[in-house]
Amino acid sequence: MMFEELKDVSETGGTVEETYGRPEISVQIFEWMEKKKMKFTPSQLANFVDFIDRVHSIRAALNYFESVDPDFDNMDYKAKNWPAYDFLARSMSKNWNKRPW
């Protein structure tokens, strides 16, 4: 099933979410990729963190990010995982009143 979904996405030329309209499928695909030990680009990691936030919670997204890059230096804006951190920081500030994460 996973390969069929990826094939459908490649044929449309869009993203998983654009093709299916559900971030849950995107999370499933990223989880499958992770189990296969595939490496994520910084932008893919940022997308995965975004989908985890939308499907589960900002806390789950933050926990995942911290497990992937436990030594991340948020003062180094040139760090390879900066896009994912930037997404988390923006999402947390946007949802500040909805704490706890």
mmCIF file of C-alpha atoms in Angstrom:
data_model
loop_
_atom_site.group_PDB
_atom_site.id
_atom_site.type_symbol
_atom_site.label_atom_id
_atom_site.label_comp_id
_atom_site.label_asym_id
_atom_site.label_seq_id
_atom_site.Cartn_x
_atom_site.Cartn_y
_atom_site.Cartn_z
ATOM 1 C CA MET A 1 0.000 0.000 0.000
ATOM 2 C CA MET A 2 2.772 2.447 0.907
ATOM 3 C CA PHE A 3 4.416 2.131 -2.499
ATOM 4 C CA GLU A 4 1.089 2.670 -4.249
ATOM 5 C CA GLU A 5 0.562 5.893 -2.288
ATOM 6 C CA LEU A 6 4.061 7.103 -3.116
ATOM 7 C CA LYS A 7 3.492 6.222 -6.781
ATOM 8 C CA ASP A 8 0.239 8.221 -6.795
ATOM 9 C CA VAL A 9 2.063 11.215 -5.328
ATOM 10 C CA SER A 10 4.874 11.037 -7.873
ATOM 11 C CA GLU A 11 2.333 10.901 -10.692
ATOM 12 C CA THR A 12 0.505 14.016 -9.485
ATOM 13 C CA GLY A 13 3.736 15.935 -8.967
ATOM 14 C CA GLY A 14 2.408 17.265 -5.659
ATOM 15 C CA THR A 15 2.989 16.437 -2.042
ATOM 16 C CA VAL A 16 1.387 13.611 -0.098
ATOM 17 C CA GLU A 17 -0.901 16.032 1.689
ATOM 18 C CA GLU A 18 -1.903 17.765 -1.553
ATOM 19 C CA THR A 19 -2.640 14.407 -3.163
ATOM 20 C CA TYR A 20 -4.590 12.884 -0.286
ATOM 21 C CA GLY A 21 -5.563 15.926 1.791
ATOM 22 C CA ARG A 22 -4.717 14.148 5.032
ATOM 23 C CA PRO A 23 -1.532 14.724 7.044
ATOM 24 C CA GLU A 24 -2.034 11.321 8.730
ATOM 25 C CA ILE A 25 -0.899 9.604 5.542
ATOM 26 C CA SER A 26 2.163 11.848 5.426
ATOM 27 C CA VAL A 27 3.044 10.819 8.983
ATOM 28 C CA GLN A 28 2.645 7.143 8.053
ATOM 29 C CA ILE A 29 4.950 7.552 5.069
ATOM 30 C CA PHE A 30 7.584 9.393 7.112
ATOM 31 C CA GLU A 31 7.365 6.727 9.833
ATOM 32 C CA TRP A 32 7.823 4.043 7.193
ATOM 33 C CA MET A 33 10.848 5.910 5.812
ATOM 34 C CA GLU A 34 12.274 6.211 9.312
ATOM 35 C CA LYS A 35 11.867 2.462 9.945
ATOM 36 C CA LYS A 36 13.769 1.841 6.707
ATOM 37 C CA LYS A 37 16.583 4.035 8.133
ATOM 38 C CA MET A 38 16.233 6.563 5.335
ATOM 39 C CA LYS A 39 17.907 9.899 5.933
ATOM 40 C CA PHE A 40 15.782 13.030 5.902
ATOM 41 C CA THR A 41 16.884 16.301 4.387
ATOM 42 C CA PRO A 42 16.431 19.337 6.653
ATOM 43 C CA SER A 43 13.266 20.337 4.792
ATOM 44 C CA GLN A 44 11.864 16.789 5.005
ATOM 45 C CA LEU A 45 12.522 16.770 8.746
ATOM 46 C CA ALA A 46 10.720 20.110 9.065
ATOM 47 C CA ASN A 47 7.747 18.681 7.139
ATOM 48 C CA PHE A 48 7.688 15.561 9.308
ATOM 49 C CA VAL A 49 7.741 17.670 12.488
ATOM 50 C CA ASP A 50 4.910 19.790 11.057
ATOM 51 C CA PHE A 51 2.810 16.701 10.298
ATOM 52 C CA ILE A 52 3.455 15.229 13.756
ATOM 53 C CA ASP A 53 2.244 18.501 15.258
ATOM 54 C CA ARG A 54 -0.930 18.479 13.166
ATOM 55 C CA VAL A 55 -1.725 14.795 13.677
ATOM 56 C CA HIS A 56 -0.604 14.349 17.289
ATOM 57 C CA SER A 57 0.562 17.455 19.170
ATOM 58 C CA ILE A 58 3.310 20.049 19.405
ATOM 59 C CA ARG A 59 4.686 18.091 22.388
ATOM 60 C CA ALA A 60 4.974 14.958 20.234
ATOM 61 C CA ALA A 61 6.693 16.980 17.498
ATOM 62 C CA LEU A 62 9.113 18.499 19.999
ATOM 63 C CA ASN A 63 9.874 15.084 21.519
ATOM 64 C CA TYR A 64 10.560 13.656 18.072
ATOM 65 C CA PHE A 65 12.848 16.553 17.136
ATOM 66 C CA GLU A 66 14.780 16.192 20.394
ATOM 67 C CA SER A 67 15.223 12.453 19.769
ATOM 68 C CA VAL A 68 16.554 13.086 16.255
ATOM 69 C CA ASP A 69 18.914 15.920 17.189
ATOM 70 C CA PRO A 70 19.462 15.905 20.976
ATOM 71 C CA ASP A 71 22.464 18.251 20.766
ATOM 72 C CA PHE A 72 20.795 20.862 18.564
ATOM 73 C CA ASP A 73 22.160 24.360 19.200
ATOM 74 C CA ASN A 74 19.294 26.805 18.730
ATOM 75 C CA MET A 75 21.775 29.671 18.538
ATOM 76 C CA ASP A 76 23.343 28.259 15.350
ATOM 77 C CA TYR A 77 20.986 29.411 12.601
ATOM 78 C CA LYS A 78 23.157 27.630 10.024
ATOM 79 C CA ALA A 79 22.576 24.234 11.650
ATOM 80 C CA LYS A 80 21.240 21.637 9.239
ATOM 81 C CA ASN A 81 18.075 21.064 11.285
ATOM 82 C CA TRP A 82 17.300 24.757 11.687
ATOM 83 C CA PRO A 83 14.144 24.576 9.464
ATOM 84 C CA ALA A 84 12.544 22.026 11.821
ATOM 85 C CA TYR A 85 13.540 24.025 14.890
ATOM 86 C CA ASP A 86 12.196 27.206 13.290
ATOM 87 C CA PHE A 87 8.870 25.485 12.636
ATOM 88 C CA LEU A 88 8.680 24.287 16.254
ATOM 89 C CA ALA A 89 9.514 27.721 17.644
ATOM 90 C CA ARG A 90 6.883 29.399 15.471
ATOM 91 C CA SER A 91 4.246 26.796 16.284
ATOM 92 C CA MET A 92 4.929 27.026 20.014
ATOM 93 C CA SER A 93 4.702 30.820 19.984
ATOM 94 C CA LYS A 94 1.484 30.675 17.932
ATOM 95 C CA ASN A 95 -0.040 28.233 20.419
ATOM 96 C CA TRP A 96 1.427 29.788 23.563
ATOM 97 C CA ASN A 97 -1.978 30.095 25.251
ATOM 98 C CA LYS A 98 -2.765 26.421 24.609
ATOM 99 C CA ARG A 99 0.069 25.094 26.780
ATOM 100 C CA PRO A 100 1.248 22.604 28.001
ATOM 101 C CA TRP A 101 3.106 21.064 25.085
#
